Amino acid sequence: MGYFDAASGAPLHSVARQALLASLDEGWADPARLYREGRRARMLLDAAREAAAEAVGCRVDELVFTSSGTRAVHTGIAGALAGRRRVGRHLIVSAVEHSSVLHSAEVHEAGGGSVTEVPVDRGGAVDPAAYGDALRADTALACLQSANHEVGTEQPVAAVAGRCREAGVPLLVDAAQSLGWGPVEGDWSLLTASAHKWGGPSGVGLLVVRKGVRFSAQGPVDERESGRAPGFENLPAIVAAAASLRAVRAEAAAEAARLRELTERIRARVPGLVPDVEVVGDPVRRLPGVVTFSCLYVDGEALLHELDREGFSVSSGSSCTSSTLTPSHVLRAMGVLSEGNVRVSLPVGATAEDVERFLAVLPGAVSGVREKLGAPVSGAVVREADVLVVDSLGKRCPIPVIELAKVIGDVPVGGLVRVLSDDEAARLDIPAWCEMRGQEYVGEEPADKGTAYVIRRVS
């Protein structure tokens, strides 16, 4: 099995499949009706809600099912902001939140609200004190993911929740990546999650709103799911989601220990197998099955295709794989290398043999992509006084860094290289290259086109 993208969507758990098929026969009726078929459907829905609430650690009447994790986030943020509009319109998010949170923040800001984005360290974690500093008298809501979806870093939710609680501000936790491994610690106020992240069917999300939290559902509502998720419940999928959550929790401790050993194997061996690699994310406080690394001089999309041909499905935060040609906002916020980025997220049941085969084919895949990229274009390098100028205008990641690497030896120690680039990824990748290669990144300078990145040769 070479599917290594469980953080995007985990394979359907066998328990979820069984529950889904069974509830297709038993749970097709309207659970709001009083006749026999409706009562049977209601019993299934109530049992699913009880199982999910037990896994979350909340009251049954605090949890509703939504049509997706993204819908849960949008509904939760909008409802909490509206419920506390008399307090103010200030929203706090971290710089590495899932796009569903950041998109909600954009909508809030466009509507006249204010947003504070809390930075992260190079490992991808926030400082609880920074959340405390961001809290204001008009703060209506704070948001923080329990663990990052791209690099696996776990966030200090309990400490941040404590700061928010002291200030009387509710904290919404996006627990999509972590809920399958265990409940979220801390005195949080709202929580969201998505079933397809733990092996349930897609199209089922959870939204938990603690009692006492002011909440005003936005948009048209009806009598279903406490008015917070209108529309007919997808009962078979909900039953399967709850059943699979209970199943993965039962095996979480043993599976987490096993997957941690496998991801530590990848973290430790990749830098020795592939030159010029940066392993990113917190080395200790991290999800069990996620490991992320970036490879210098590699086109991310090309590398993903090479690995796919070898039978491995992985994802990437590289700008090379994005239609916008900008690096992942997570990698950018962390200030780490983005080019040639690979996220390996092992699913439940991944074997040591799968990992060993991946480690065996990775070096050849990377070297093949690097070889195909070739040398810099002839005539791209000129001299301006004592500065070597590399014209990489119009070239995309990772070409500007490759061309820099090829000419750094042509200047004396203490000499400067000026790289011209109009690729947004260069702003992240050139400083990261300097740190990895022991060269000095001087900074940016204005240019007629694009931006000039200045590097001083140290060794």
Coordinates of C-alpha atoms in Angstrom, one line a residue:
M1 CA 0.0 0.0 0.0
G2 CA 1.6 3.3 -1.1
Y3 CA -1.2 5.7 0.0
F4 CA 0.7 8.2 2.2
D5 CA -1.8 11.1 2.2
A6 CA -4.0 10.3 5.1
A7 CA -4.0 13.9 6.3
S8 CA -6.0 14.8 3.3
G9 CA -8.4 11.9 3.6
A10 CA -8.0 8.6 5.4
P11 CA -9.1 5.4 3.7
L12 CA -12.6 4.3 4.8
H13 CA -12.3 2.3 8.0
S14 CA -13.7 -1.2 7.9
V15 CA -16.1 -0.4 10.7
A16 CA -17.3 2.7 8.9
R17 CA -18.1 0.5 5.8
Q18 CA -20.0 -2.0 7.9
A19 CA -22.0 0.7 9.7
L20 CA -22.7 2.6 6.5
L21 CA -24.1 -0.5 4.7
A22 CA -26.2 -1.5 7.7
S23 CA -27.7 2.0 8.2
L24 CA -28.6 2.3 4.5
D25 CA -31.2 -0.4 5.2
E26 CA -32.3 0.9 8.7
G27 CA -31.7 4.7 8.6
W28 CA -33.4 5.9 5.4
A29 CA -36.5 7.5 7.0
D30 CA -36.9 10.9 8.4
P31 CA -35.7 10.9 12.1
A32 CA -38.1 13.8 12.8
R33 CA -41.2 11.6 12.2
L34 CA -43.1 9.6 14.9
Y35 CA -43.9 6.5 12.9
R36 CA -41.9 3.3 13.3
E37 CA -39.4 3.9 10.5
G38 CA -38.8 7.5 11.8
R39 CA -38.3 6.3 15.4
R40 CA -35.8 3.8 14.2
A41 CA -33.9 6.5 12.3
R42 CA -34.0 8.7 15.4
M43 CA -32.5 6.0 17.5
L44 CA -29.6 5.6 15.1
L45 CA -29.0 9.4 15.0
D46 CA -29.2 9.7 18.8
A47 CA -26.8 6.8 19.3
A48 CA -24.3 8.3 16.8
R49 CA -24.5 11.7 18.6
E50 CA -23.8 10.0 21.9
A51 CA -20.8 8.1 20.6
A52 CA -19.4 11.3 19.0
A53 CA -20.0 13.3 22.1
E54 CA -18.2 10.7 24.2
A55 CA -15.2 10.8 21.9
V56 CA -15.1 14.6 22.0
G57 CA -15.7 14.9 25.7
C58 CA -18.8 17.1 25.5
R59 CA -22.5 17.0 26.3
V60 CA -24.8 15.3 23.7
D61 CA -26.8 18.5 23.3
E62 CA -23.7 20.5 22.5
L63 CA -22.8 18.6 19.3
V64 CA -24.4 18.8 15.9
F65 CA -23.5 17.1 12.6
T66 CA -22.8 19.2 9.6
S67 CA -22.2 18.5 5.9
S68 CA -18.4 18.8 6.2
G69 CA -15.6 19.9 8.4
T70 CA -15.3 23.1 6.4
R71 CA -19.0 23.8 6.9
A72 CA -18.6 23.3 10.6
V73 CA -15.8 25.8 10.7
H74 CA -17.7 28.4 8.7
T75 CA -20.8 27.9 10.8
G76 CA -18.9 27.9 14.1
I77 CA -17.0 31.1 13.4
A78 CA -19.9 33.0 11.9
G79 CA -22.2 32.0 14.7
A80 CA -19.8 32.8 17.5
L81 CA -18.9 36.2 16.0
A82 CA -22.6 37.1 15.6
G83 CA -23.4 35.9 19.1
R84 CA -20.8 38.2 20.6
R85 CA -21.2 41.2 18.3
R86 CA -22.1 43.5 21.2
V87 CA -18.6 42.7 22.7
G88 CA -16.8 43.7 19.4
R89 CA -15.7 42.4 16.0
H90 CA -12.1 41.4 16.7
L91 CA -11.1 37.9 15.6
I92 CA -7.8 36.2 16.4
V93 CA -6.4 33.3 14.3
S94 CA -3.0 31.7 13.9
A95 CA -0.9 32.2 10.7
V96 CA -1.0 28.4 10.0
E97 CA -4.8 27.7 10.3
H98 CA -6.6 25.6 7.7
S99 CA -7.8 27.6 4.7
S100 CA -11.4 27.3 6.0
V101 CA -10.6 29.3 9.0
L102 CA -8.6 31.9 7.1
H103 CA -11.3 32.3 4.5
S104 CA -13.8 32.9 7.3
A105 CA -11.4 35.5 8.6
E106 CA -11.2 37.2 5.2
V107 CA -15.0 37.4 5.0
H108 CA -15.2 38.8 8.5
E109 CA -12.6 41.5 7.6
A110 CA -14.3 42.3 4.4
G111 CA -17.5 42.9 6.3
G112 CA -15.8 45.5 8.6
G113 CA -14.4 43.3 11.3
S114 CA -10.7 43.2 12.4
V115 CA -8.4 40.2 12.4
T116 CA -5.1 39.6 14.3
E117 CA -2.9 36.8 12.8
V118 CA -0.7 35.3 15.5
P119 CA 2.7 34.2 14.1
V120 CA 4.4 30.8 14.7
D121 CA 8.0 29.7 15.3
R122 CA 10.1 27.8 12.8
G123 CA 8.6 24.6 14.1
G124 CA 5.1 25.8 13.3
A125 CA 3.8 26.3 16.9
V126 CA 2.3 29.4 18.4
D127 CA 3.4 31.0 21.6
P128 CA 0.5 31.1 24.1
A129 CA 1.8 34.5 25.3
A130 CA 1.3 35.9 21.8
Y131 CA -2.4 34.9 22.0
G132 CA -2.6 36.6 25.3
D133 CA -1.0 39.8 23.9
A134 CA -3.5 39.7 21.0
L135 CA -6.6 39.6 23.2
R136 CA -8.4 43.0 23.4
A137 CA -11.5 44.3 25.0
D138 CA -13.4 44.0 21.7
T139 CA -12.2 40.4 20.9
A140 CA -15.2 38.3 20.0
L141 CA -13.5 35.0 19.2
A142 CA -10.1 33.3 18.9
C143 CA -9.3 30.3 16.7
L144 CA -6.5 27.7 17.0
Q145 CA -6.1 24.3 15.3
S146 CA -5.2 21.4 17.5
A147 CA -2.5 20.2 15.1
N148 CA -1.3 21.5 11.8
H149 CA -2.5 19.7 8.6
E150 CA 0.7 20.3 6.6
V151 CA 3.6 19.7 9.0
G152 CA 1.9 17.8 11.9
T153 CA 2.9 20.2 14.7
E154 CA 0.6 20.0 17.7
Q155 CA -0.4 23.4 19.1
P156 CA -0.5 24.3 22.9
V157 CA -4.3 24.4 22.9
A158 CA -4.7 24.0 26.7
A159 CA -2.4 27.0 27.4
V160 CA -4.1 29.2 24.8
A161 CA -7.5 28.2 26.0
G162 CA -6.5 29.2 29.5
R163 CA -5.5 32.6 28.4
C164 CA -8.7 33.1 26.5
R165 CA -10.8 31.9 29.4
E166 CA -9.2 34.4 31.7
A167 CA -10.1 37.1 29.3
G168 CA -13.7 35.8 28.8
V169 CA -13.1 35.1 25.1
P170 CA -14.3 31.8 23.5
L171 CA -11.7 29.7 21.7
L172 CA -12.7 27.7 18.6
V173 CA -10.5 24.6 18.0
D174 CA -10.2 23.0 14.6
A175 CA -9.6 19.4 15.6
A176 CA -9.8 17.9 12.2
Q177 CA -6.4 16.4 12.2
S178 CA -6.2 15.2 15.9
L179 CA -9.7 14.1 17.0
G180 CA -9.1 10.5 15.8
W181 CA -6.1 10.3 18.1
G182 CA -7.7 11.6 21.3
P183 CA -9.8 14.4 22.8
V184 CA -8.6 17.9 22.7
E185 CA -7.3 19.1 26.1
G186 CA -8.1 22.5 27.6
D187 CA -11.0 24.7 28.4
W188 CA -12.1 25.4 24.8
S189 CA -15.5 26.7 23.9
L190 CA -16.1 25.5 20.3
L191 CA -14.7 22.6 18.3
T192 CA -14.9 21.4 14.7
A193 CA -13.9 18.2 13.1
S194 CA -14.3 16.2 9.9
A195 CA -15.0 12.5 9.6
H196 CA -13.0 11.7 6.5
K197 CA -9.8 12.6 8.5
W198 CA -10.2 9.6 10.8
G199 CA -11.5 7.0 8.3
G200 CA -15.2 7.9 8.3
P201 CA -17.1 8.8 5.1
S202 CA -16.7 12.2 3.5
G203 CA -19.5 14.7 3.9
V204 CA -19.8 14.6 7.7
G205 CA -18.5 17.3 10.1
L206 CA -18.9 17.9 13.8
L207 CA -19.6 21.3 15.4
V208 CA -19.5 21.5 19.2
V209 CA -20.7 24.7 21.0
R210 CA -20.3 24.5 24.8
K211 CA -23.2 25.6 26.9
G212 CA -22.9 29.2 27.9
V213 CA -21.2 30.3 24.7
R214 CA -23.2 33.0 23.0
F215 CA -24.0 31.7 19.5
S216 CA -26.3 33.0 16.8
A217 CA -26.6 30.8 13.7
Q218 CA -26.4 32.7 10.5
G219 CA -28.5 32.3 7.4
P220 CA -31.7 30.4 7.0
V221 CA -32.3 27.8 9.7
D222 CA -34.8 25.0 10.3
E223 CA -35.6 22.6 13.1
R224 CA -32.8 20.1 12.4
E225 CA -29.6 19.9 14.4
S226 CA -30.6 22.7 16.8
G227 CA -30.9 25.1 13.9
R228 CA -27.2 25.1 13.3
A229 CA -27.0 22.7 10.3
P230 CA -30.2 23.0 8.2
G231 CA -31.2 20.2 5.9
F232 CA -32.0 16.5 6.0
E233 CA -29.3 14.6 7.9
N234 CA -27.2 12.1 5.9
L235 CA -27.9 9.5 8.5
P236 CA -26.0 6.5 7.1
A237 CA -22.9 8.6 6.8
I238 CA -23.3 10.1 10.3
V239 CA -23.7 6.6 11.8
A240 CA -20.6 5.4 9.9
A241 CA -18.7 8.5 11.0
A242 CA -19.5 7.9 14.7
A243 CA -18.8 4.2 14.5
S244 CA -15.4 4.7 12.9
L245 CA -14.5 7.4 15.4
R246 CA -15.2 5.0 18.3
A247 CA -13.2 2.3 16.5
V248 CA -10.1 4.3 15.7
R249 CA -10.1 5.6 19.3
A250 CA -10.0 2.1 20.6
E251 CA -6.8 1.3 18.7
A252 CA -5.3 4.9 18.8
A253 CA -2.7 4.4 21.6
A254 CA -1.1 1.3 20.0
E255 CA -1.4 2.6 16.4
A256 CA 0.1 6.0 17.4
A257 CA 3.1 4.4 18.9
R258 CA 3.7 2.3 15.8
L259 CA 3.2 5.1 13.4
R260 CA 5.5 7.4 15.4
E261 CA 8.3 4.9 15.0
L262 CA 7.8 4.8 11.3
T263 CA 7.7 8.6 10.8
E264 CA 10.8 8.9 13.1
R265 CA 12.5 6.5 10.7
I266 CA 11.6 8.8 7.8
R267 CA 12.7 11.9 9.7
A268 CA 16.0 10.4 10.6
R269 CA 17.0 8.7 7.3
V270 CA 15.8 11.1 4.6
P271 CA 18.5 13.7 5.2
G272 CA 21.1 11.0 4.9
L273 CA 19.6 9.5 1.7
V274 CA 18.9 12.8 -0.1
P275 CA 21.3 15.7 0.0
D276 CA 20.1 19.3 0.7
V277 CA 16.9 18.4 2.5
E278 CA 15.2 20.3 5.3
V279 CA 12.9 18.3 7.6
V280 CA 10.2 20.7 8.9
G281 CA 7.8 20.8 11.8
D282 CA 8.2 20.3 15.5
P283 CA 10.4 17.2 16.1
V284 CA 8.5 16.2 19.3
R285 CA 5.1 17.7 19.6
R286 CA 3.6 16.3 16.4
L287 CA 0.9 14.0 15.1
P288 CA 1.9 10.3 15.0
G289 CA 1.8 9.7 11.3
V290 CA 2.9 13.0 9.7
V291 CA 6.4 13.9 8.5
T292 CA 7.2 16.8 6.1
F293 CA 10.5 17.7 4.3
S294 CA 11.6 20.0 1.5
C295 CA 14.3 19.3 -1.1
L296 CA 16.4 22.0 -2.6
Y297 CA 16.6 22.3 -6.4
V298 CA 13.4 20.2 -6.9
D299 CA 10.1 21.0 -8.6
G300 CA 7.4 19.8 -6.2
E301 CA 4.9 18.8 -8.9
A302 CA 7.5 16.8 -10.8
L303 CA 8.6 15.0 -7.7
L304 CA 5.0 14.1 -6.8
H305 CA 4.6 12.7 -10.3
E306 CA 7.8 10.6 -10.0
L307 CA 6.7 9.2 -6.6
D308 CA 3.2 8.5 -8.0
R309 CA 4.9 6.5 -10.8
E310 CA 6.7 4.5 -8.1
G311 CA 3.3 3.8 -6.5
F312 CA 3.3 6.4 -3.7
S313 CA 0.7 9.0 -3.1
V314 CA 2.0 12.0 -1.2
S315 CA 1.1 15.7 -1.1
S316 CA 3.1 18.9 -1.2
G317 CA 3.0 22.5 0.0
S318 CA 5.4 23.7 -2.8
S319 CA 4.5 26.6 -4.9
C320 CA 5.5 24.4 -7.9
T321 CA 2.3 22.4 -7.3
S322 CA 0.0 25.4 -6.9
S323 CA -1.9 27.2 -9.6
T324 CA -1.2 30.4 -7.8
L325 CA 2.5 29.8 -7.9
T326 CA 2.8 31.0 -4.3
P327 CA 4.2 28.7 -1.5
S328 CA 2.0 27.2 1.2
H329 CA 0.9 29.8 3.7
V330 CA 2.0 27.4 6.4
L331 CA 5.6 27.0 5.2
R332 CA 5.7 30.7 4.5
A333 CA 4.6 31.5 8.1
M334 CA 7.2 29.1 9.4
G335 CA 10.0 30.6 7.3
V336 CA 11.2 27.3 6.1
L337 CA 12.2 26.0 2.6
S338 CA 9.1 25.4 0.4
E339 CA 10.6 24.0 -2.8
G340 CA 10.4 20.3 -3.4
N341 CA 8.1 20.0 -0.3
V342 CA 6.7 16.5 0.5
R343 CA 4.2 15.6 3.2
V344 CA 4.0 12.0 4.1
S345 CA 1.0 11.2 6.3
L346 CA 0.7 7.5 7.0
P347 CA -2.7 5.9 7.3
V348 CA -3.8 3.4 9.9
G349 CA -2.3 0.1 9.0
A350 CA 0.8 1.4 7.1
T351 CA 3.6 -1.1 7.3
A352 CA 7.3 -0.9 7.8
E353 CA 7.7 -2.5 4.4
D354 CA 5.8 0.4 2.8
V355 CA 8.1 2.9 4.5
E356 CA 11.2 1.0 3.5
R357 CA 10.1 0.9 -0.1
F358 CA 9.4 4.6 0.0
L359 CA 12.9 5.3 1.4
A360 CA 14.4 3.1 -1.3
V361 CA 12.7 5.0 -4.2
L362 CA 12.9 8.5 -2.9
P363 CA 16.6 9.3 -3.6
G364 CA 16.3 8.2 -7.2
A365 CA 13.1 10.2 -7.7
V366 CA 14.7 13.4 -6.3
S367 CA 17.9 13.0 -8.3
G368 CA 15.9 12.4 -11.4
V369 CA 14.0 15.6 -11.0
R370 CA 17.1 17.5 -10.2
E371 CA 18.9 16.2 -13.3
K372 CA 15.9 17.1 -15.5
L373 CA 16.0 20.7 -14.3
G374 CA 19.6 21.0 -15.7
A375 CA 21.9 24.0 -15.7
P376 CA 21.0 27.7 -15.7
V377 CA 20.2 29.3 -19.0
S378 CA 23.2 30.6 -20.8
G379 CA 23.8 34.3 -20.4
A380 CA 21.7 34.5 -17.3
V381 CA 24.7 35.6 -15.2
V382 CA 26.3 39.0 -15.6
R383 CA 28.5 41.3 -13.5
E384 CA 27.5 44.7 -12.2
A385 CA 30.7 46.2 -10.6
D386 CA 31.6 43.7 -7.8
V387 CA 28.2 42.0 -7.7
L388 CA 27.3 38.9 -9.7
V389 CA 23.8 39.2 -11.0
V390 CA 21.6 36.2 -11.8
D391 CA 18.6 37.1 -13.9
S392 CA 15.8 34.6 -13.0
L393 CA 12.9 36.7 -14.1
G394 CA 10.1 34.7 -15.5
K395 CA 11.4 31.4 -14.0
R396 CA 9.6 29.5 -11.3
C397 CA 10.6 27.5 -8.2
P398 CA 13.1 26.0 -7.9
I399 CA 15.1 27.5 -10.8
P400 CA 16.1 30.8 -9.0
V401 CA 17.7 28.8 -6.2
I402 CA 19.4 26.4 -8.6
E403 CA 20.9 29.2 -10.5
L404 CA 22.1 30.9 -7.3
A405 CA 23.7 27.6 -6.1
K406 CA 25.6 27.2 -9.4
V407 CA 27.2 30.6 -9.3
I408 CA 27.9 31.2 -5.6
G409 CA 31.4 29.6 -6.1
D410 CA 32.2 32.1 -8.8
V411 CA 32.4 35.0 -6.4
P412 CA 35.2 35.5 -3.8
V413 CA 34.4 35.0 -0.1
G414 CA 32.7 38.2 1.0
G415 CA 31.4 38.8 -2.5
L416 CA 27.8 39.4 -3.4
V417 CA 25.3 37.7 -5.7
R418 CA 22.1 39.5 -6.7
V419 CA 19.3 37.2 -7.8
L420 CA 16.5 38.9 -9.8
S421 CA 13.2 37.0 -9.5
D422 CA 9.5 37.7 -9.8
D423 CA 8.5 34.4 -8.2
E424 CA 7.0 34.8 -4.8
A425 CA 8.5 31.5 -3.6
A426 CA 12.0 33.0 -3.9
R427 CA 11.3 35.3 -1.0
L428 CA 11.1 32.2 1.2
D429 CA 13.4 29.8 -0.5
I430 CA 16.5 31.9 -1.0
P431 CA 16.9 32.8 2.7
A432 CA 16.2 29.2 3.5
W433 CA 18.9 28.1 1.1
C434 CA 21.4 30.5 2.7
E435 CA 20.7 29.1 6.1
M436 CA 21.1 25.5 4.9
R437 CA 24.3 26.3 2.9
G438 CA 26.0 28.6 5.5
Q439 CA 25.8 31.7 3.3
E440 CA 24.6 35.2 4.4
Y441 CA 21.3 36.5 3.2
V442 CA 21.7 40.2 3.1
G443 CA 18.1 41.1 2.1
E444 CA 15.8 42.4 -0.6
E445 CA 16.4 45.4 -2.9
P446 CA 14.0 47.1 -5.3
A447 CA 14.5 46.2 -9.0
D448 CA 13.1 47.4 -12.3
K449 CA 11.2 44.1 -12.5
G450 CA 10.5 41.7 -9.7
T451 CA 12.8 41.8 -6.6
A452 CA 16.5 41.6 -6.1
Y453 CA 17.7 39.2 -3.4
V454 CA 21.2 39.8 -2.2
I455 CA 23.4 37.0 -0.9
R456 CA 27.0 37.3 0.5
R457 CA 29.3 34.4 0.1
V458 CA 30.6 33.3 3.5
S459 CA 32.4 30.1 2.7

